[in-house]
PDB file of C-alpha atoms in Angstrom:
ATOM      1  CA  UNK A 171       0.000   0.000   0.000  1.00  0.00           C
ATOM      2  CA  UNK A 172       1.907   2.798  -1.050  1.00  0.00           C
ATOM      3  CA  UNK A 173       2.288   6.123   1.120  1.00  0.00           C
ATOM      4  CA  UNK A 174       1.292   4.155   4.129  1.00  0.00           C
ATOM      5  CA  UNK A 175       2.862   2.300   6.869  1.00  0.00           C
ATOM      6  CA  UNK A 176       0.389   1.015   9.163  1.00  0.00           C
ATOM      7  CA  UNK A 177       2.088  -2.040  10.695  1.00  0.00           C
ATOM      8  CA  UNK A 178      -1.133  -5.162  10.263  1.00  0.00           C
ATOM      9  CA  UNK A 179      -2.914  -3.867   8.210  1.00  0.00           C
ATOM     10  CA  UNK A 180       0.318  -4.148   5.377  1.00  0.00           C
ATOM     11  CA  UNK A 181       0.120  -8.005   6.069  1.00  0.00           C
ATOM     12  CA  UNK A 182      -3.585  -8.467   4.642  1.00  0.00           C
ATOM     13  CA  UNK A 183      -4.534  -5.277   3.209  1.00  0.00           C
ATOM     14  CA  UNK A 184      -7.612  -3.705   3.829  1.00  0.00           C
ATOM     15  CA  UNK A 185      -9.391  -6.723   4.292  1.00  0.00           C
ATOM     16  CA  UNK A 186      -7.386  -6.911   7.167  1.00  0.00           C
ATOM     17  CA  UNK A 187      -9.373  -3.808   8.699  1.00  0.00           C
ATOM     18  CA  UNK A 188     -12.923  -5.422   8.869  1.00  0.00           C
ATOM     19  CA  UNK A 189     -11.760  -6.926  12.223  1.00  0.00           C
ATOM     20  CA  UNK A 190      -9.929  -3.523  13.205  1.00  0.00           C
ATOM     21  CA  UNK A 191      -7.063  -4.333  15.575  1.00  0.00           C
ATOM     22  CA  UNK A 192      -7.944  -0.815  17.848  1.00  0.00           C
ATOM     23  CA  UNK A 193      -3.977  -0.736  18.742  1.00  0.00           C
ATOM     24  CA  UNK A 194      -2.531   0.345  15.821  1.00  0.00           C
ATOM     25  CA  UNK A 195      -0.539   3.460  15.119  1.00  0.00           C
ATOM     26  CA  UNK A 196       1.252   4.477  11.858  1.00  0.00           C
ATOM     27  CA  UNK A 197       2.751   7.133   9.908  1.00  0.00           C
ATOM     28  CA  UNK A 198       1.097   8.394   6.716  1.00  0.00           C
ATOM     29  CA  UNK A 199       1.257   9.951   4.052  1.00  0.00           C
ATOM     30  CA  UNK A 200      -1.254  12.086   2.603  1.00  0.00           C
ATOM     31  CA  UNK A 201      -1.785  11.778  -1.221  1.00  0.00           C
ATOM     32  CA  UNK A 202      -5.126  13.837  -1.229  1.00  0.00           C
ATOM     33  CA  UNK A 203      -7.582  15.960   1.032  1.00  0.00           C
ATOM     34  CA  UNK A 204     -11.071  15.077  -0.097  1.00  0.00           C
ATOM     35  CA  UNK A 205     -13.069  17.817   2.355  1.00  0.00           C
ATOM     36  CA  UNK A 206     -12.547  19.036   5.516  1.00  0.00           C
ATOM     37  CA  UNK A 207     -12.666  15.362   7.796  1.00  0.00           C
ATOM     38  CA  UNK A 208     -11.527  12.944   4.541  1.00  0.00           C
ATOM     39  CA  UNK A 209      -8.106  12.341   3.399  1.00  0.00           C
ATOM     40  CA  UNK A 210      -6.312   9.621   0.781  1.00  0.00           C
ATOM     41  CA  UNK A 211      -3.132   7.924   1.115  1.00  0.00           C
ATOM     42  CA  UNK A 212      -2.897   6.101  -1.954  1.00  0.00           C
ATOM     43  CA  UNK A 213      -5.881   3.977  -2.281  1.00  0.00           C
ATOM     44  CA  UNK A 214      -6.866   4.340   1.625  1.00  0.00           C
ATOM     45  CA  UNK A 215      -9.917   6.154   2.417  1.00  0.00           C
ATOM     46  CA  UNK A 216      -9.031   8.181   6.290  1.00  0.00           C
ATOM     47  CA  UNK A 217     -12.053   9.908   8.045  1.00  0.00           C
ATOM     48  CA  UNK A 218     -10.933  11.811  10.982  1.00  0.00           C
ATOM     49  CA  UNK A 219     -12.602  10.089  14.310  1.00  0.00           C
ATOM     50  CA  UNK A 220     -15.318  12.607  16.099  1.00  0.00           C
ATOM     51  CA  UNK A 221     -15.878  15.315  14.389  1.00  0.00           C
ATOM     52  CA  UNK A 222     -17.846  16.053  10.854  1.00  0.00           C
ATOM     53  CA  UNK A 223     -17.625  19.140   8.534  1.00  0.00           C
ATOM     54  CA  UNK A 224     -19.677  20.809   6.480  1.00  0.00           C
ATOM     55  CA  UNK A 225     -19.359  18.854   2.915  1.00  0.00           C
ATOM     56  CA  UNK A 226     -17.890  20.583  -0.137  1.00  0.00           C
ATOM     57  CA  UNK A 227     -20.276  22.108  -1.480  1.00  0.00           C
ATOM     58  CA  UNK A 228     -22.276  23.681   1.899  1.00  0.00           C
ATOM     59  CA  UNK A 229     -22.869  26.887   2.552  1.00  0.00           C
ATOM     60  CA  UNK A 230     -23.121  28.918   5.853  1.00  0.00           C
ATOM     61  CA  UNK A 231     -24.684  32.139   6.533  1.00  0.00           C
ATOM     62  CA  UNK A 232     -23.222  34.911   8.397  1.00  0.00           C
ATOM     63  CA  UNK A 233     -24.521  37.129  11.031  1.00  0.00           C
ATOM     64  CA  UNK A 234     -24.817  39.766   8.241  1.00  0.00           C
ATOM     65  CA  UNK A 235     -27.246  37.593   5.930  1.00  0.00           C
ATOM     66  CA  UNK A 236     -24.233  36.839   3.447  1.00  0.00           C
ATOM     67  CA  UNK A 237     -23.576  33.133   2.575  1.00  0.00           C
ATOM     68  CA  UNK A 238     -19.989  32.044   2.810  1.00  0.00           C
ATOM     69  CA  UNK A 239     -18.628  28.606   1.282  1.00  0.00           C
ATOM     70  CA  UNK A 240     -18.158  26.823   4.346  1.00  0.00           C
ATOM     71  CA  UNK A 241     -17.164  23.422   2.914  1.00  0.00           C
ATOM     72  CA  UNK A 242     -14.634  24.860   1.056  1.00  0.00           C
ATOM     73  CA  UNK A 243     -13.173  26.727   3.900  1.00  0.00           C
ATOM     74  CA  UNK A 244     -13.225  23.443   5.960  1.00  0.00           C
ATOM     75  CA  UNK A 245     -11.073  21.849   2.615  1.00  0.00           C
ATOM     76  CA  UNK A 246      -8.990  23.980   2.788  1.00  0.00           C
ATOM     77  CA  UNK A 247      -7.958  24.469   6.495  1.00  0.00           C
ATOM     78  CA  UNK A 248      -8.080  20.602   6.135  1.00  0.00           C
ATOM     79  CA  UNK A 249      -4.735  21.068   4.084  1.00  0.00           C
ATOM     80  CA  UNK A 250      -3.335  23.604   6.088  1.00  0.00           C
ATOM     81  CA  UNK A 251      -3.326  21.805   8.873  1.00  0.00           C
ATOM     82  CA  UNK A 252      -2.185  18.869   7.056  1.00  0.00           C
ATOM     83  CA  UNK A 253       0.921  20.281   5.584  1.00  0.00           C
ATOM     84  CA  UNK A 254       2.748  21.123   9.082  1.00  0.00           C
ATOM     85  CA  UNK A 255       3.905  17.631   8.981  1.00  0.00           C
ATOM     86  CA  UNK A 256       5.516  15.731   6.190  1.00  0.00           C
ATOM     87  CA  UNK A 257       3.275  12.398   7.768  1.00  0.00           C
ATOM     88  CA  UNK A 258       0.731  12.171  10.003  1.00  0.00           C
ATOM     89  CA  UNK A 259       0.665   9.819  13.061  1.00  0.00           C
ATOM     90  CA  UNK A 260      -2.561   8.141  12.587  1.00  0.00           C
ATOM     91  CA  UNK A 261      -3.921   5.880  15.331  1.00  0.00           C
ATOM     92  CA  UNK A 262      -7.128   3.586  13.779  1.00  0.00           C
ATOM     93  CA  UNK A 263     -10.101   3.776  15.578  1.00  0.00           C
ATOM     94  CA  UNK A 264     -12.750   2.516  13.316  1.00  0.00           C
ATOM     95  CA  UNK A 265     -13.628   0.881  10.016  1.00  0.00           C
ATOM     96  CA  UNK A 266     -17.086   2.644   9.184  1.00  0.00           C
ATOM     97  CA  UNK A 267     -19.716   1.203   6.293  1.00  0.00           C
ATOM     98  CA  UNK A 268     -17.621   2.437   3.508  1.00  0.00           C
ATOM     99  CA  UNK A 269     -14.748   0.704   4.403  1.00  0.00           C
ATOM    100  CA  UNK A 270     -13.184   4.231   5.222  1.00  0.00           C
ATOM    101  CA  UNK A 271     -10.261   3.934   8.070  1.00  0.00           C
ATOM    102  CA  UNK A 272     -11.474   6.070  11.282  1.00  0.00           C
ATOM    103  CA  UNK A 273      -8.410   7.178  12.651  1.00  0.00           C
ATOM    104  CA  UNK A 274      -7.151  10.035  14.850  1.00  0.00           C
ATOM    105  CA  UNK A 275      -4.122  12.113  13.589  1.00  0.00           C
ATOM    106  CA  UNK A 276      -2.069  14.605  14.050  1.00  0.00           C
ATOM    107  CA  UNK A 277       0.220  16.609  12.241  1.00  0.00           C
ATOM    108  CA  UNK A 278       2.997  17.388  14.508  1.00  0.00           C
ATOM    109  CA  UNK A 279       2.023  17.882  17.697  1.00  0.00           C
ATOM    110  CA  UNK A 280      -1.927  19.264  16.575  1.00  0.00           C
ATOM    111  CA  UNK A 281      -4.839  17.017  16.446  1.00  0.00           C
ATOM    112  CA  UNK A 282      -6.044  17.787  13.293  1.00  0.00           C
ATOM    113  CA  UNK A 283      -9.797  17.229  14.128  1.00  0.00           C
ATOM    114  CA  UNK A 284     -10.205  19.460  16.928  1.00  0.00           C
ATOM    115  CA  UNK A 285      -7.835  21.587  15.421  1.00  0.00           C
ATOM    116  CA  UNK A 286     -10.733  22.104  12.983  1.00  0.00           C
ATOM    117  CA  UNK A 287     -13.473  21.874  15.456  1.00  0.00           C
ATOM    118  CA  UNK A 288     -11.850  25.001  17.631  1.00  0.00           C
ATOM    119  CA  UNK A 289     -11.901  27.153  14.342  1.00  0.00           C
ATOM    120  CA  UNK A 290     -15.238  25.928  13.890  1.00  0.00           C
ATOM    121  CA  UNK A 291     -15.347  24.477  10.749  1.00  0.00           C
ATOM    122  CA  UNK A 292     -15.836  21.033  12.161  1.00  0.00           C
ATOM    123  CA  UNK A 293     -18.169  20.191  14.610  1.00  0.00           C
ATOM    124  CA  UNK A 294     -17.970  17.289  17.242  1.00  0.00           C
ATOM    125  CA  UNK A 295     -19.414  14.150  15.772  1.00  0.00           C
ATOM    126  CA  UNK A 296     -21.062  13.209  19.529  1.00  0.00           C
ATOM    127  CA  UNK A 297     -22.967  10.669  18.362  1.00  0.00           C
ATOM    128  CA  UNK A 298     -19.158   8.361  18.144  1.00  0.00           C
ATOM    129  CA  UNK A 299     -17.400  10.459  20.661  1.00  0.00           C
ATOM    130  CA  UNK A 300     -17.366  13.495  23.033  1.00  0.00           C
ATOM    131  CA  UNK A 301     -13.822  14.196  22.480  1.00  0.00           C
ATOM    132  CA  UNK A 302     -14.544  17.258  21.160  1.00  0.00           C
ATOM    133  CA  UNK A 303     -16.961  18.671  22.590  1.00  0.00           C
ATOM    134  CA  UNK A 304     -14.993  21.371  24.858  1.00  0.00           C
ATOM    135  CA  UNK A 305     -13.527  22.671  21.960  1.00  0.00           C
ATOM    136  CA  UNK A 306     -16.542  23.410  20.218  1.00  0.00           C
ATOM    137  CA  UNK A 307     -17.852  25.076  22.572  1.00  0.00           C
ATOM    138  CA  UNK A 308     -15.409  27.293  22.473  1.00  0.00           C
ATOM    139  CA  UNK A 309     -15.475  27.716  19.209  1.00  0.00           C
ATOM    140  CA  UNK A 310     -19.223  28.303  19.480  1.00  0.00           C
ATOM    141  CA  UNK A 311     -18.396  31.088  21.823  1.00  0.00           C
ATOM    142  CA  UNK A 312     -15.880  32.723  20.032  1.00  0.00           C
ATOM    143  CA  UNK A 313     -18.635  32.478  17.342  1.00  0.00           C
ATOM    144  CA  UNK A 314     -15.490  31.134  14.710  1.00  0.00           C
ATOM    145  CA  UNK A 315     -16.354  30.094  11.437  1.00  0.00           C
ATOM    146  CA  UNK A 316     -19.635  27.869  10.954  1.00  0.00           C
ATOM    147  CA  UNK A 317     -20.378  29.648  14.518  1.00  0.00           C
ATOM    148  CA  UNK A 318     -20.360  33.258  13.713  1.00  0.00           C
ATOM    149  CA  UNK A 319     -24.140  32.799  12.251  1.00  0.00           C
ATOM    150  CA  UNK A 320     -26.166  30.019  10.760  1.00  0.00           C
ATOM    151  CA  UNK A 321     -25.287  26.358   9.398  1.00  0.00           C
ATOM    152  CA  UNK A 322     -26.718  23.141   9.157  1.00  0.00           C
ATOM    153  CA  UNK A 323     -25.634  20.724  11.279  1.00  0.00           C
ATOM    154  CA  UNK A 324     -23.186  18.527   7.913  1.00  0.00           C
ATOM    155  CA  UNK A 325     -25.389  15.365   8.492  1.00  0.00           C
ATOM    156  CA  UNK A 326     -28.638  17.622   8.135  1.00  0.00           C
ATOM    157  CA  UNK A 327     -27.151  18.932   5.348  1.00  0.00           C
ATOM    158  CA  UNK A 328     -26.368  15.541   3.881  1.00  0.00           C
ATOM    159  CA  UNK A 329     -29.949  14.310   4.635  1.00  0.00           C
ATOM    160  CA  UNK A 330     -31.019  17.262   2.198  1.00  0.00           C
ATOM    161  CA  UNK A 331     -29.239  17.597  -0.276  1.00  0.00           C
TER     162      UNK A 331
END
């Protein structure tokens, strides 16, 4: 699997992932950001564990009235983030429906999802964790990105469109 060393899962491939062994850390190497909680490495499909962000194409609405693209704006800090480190240290939480890793990882010493959650262009994914739900709400506070007026929630959003 090229781009990725994630000791077990090398042995049997992805197959090898529909038991997940939960103990499992590993460097990789991101090929491409698909939005703002999805990433490639190679031919591996990474969702970041606990949080979800608005999809590409979802708008948000400002205090003012104006729309901003959101989605994009969660892309993109997505790949900001992501290029403090030359590999992320991924630890594999999950294999979810789509056969998509779950993993945590950071870039250097951030945490890339609540990275995204405090500038509020994530929010925490409670119903699979409550990791980060302290950052959100300070991210709802400081009324940061998706915060600073009106959204729908990204699996509302989903739902509709």
């Amino acid at each position: 699997i090229p781009g990725v060393l994630i000791p077990g899962l090398l042995m049997g491939g992805i197959a090898a992932a529909d038991t997940p062994p939960f103990d499992i850390d590993g460097a990789v190497t991101v090929t491409r950001i698909v939005d703002g909680d999805s990433l490639k490495s190679g031919k591996l499909s990474i969702r970041l564990f606990g949080i979800d962000a608005p999809e590409g194409r979802q708008n948000c609405t400002r205090a003012d009235g104006s729309e901003w693209t959101c989605g994009k704006a969660a892309t993109s800090a997505m790949a900001d983030i992501v290029a403090q480190a030359a590999q992320l240290d991924c630890t594999l939480i999950d294999v979810d429906r789509y056969g998509r890793l779950v993993m945590r990882c950071l870039a250097g010493d951030t945490d890339i999802a609540e990275a995204l959650v405090e500038r509020g262009l994530a929010v925490a994914y409670r119903r699979y964790s409550k990791d980060y739900v302290s950052a959100e709400s300070v991210a709802e506070r400081n009324a940061r990105g998706m915060w600073q007026g009106r959204f729908d929630m990204p699996w509302d959003w989903r739902r509709k469109n």
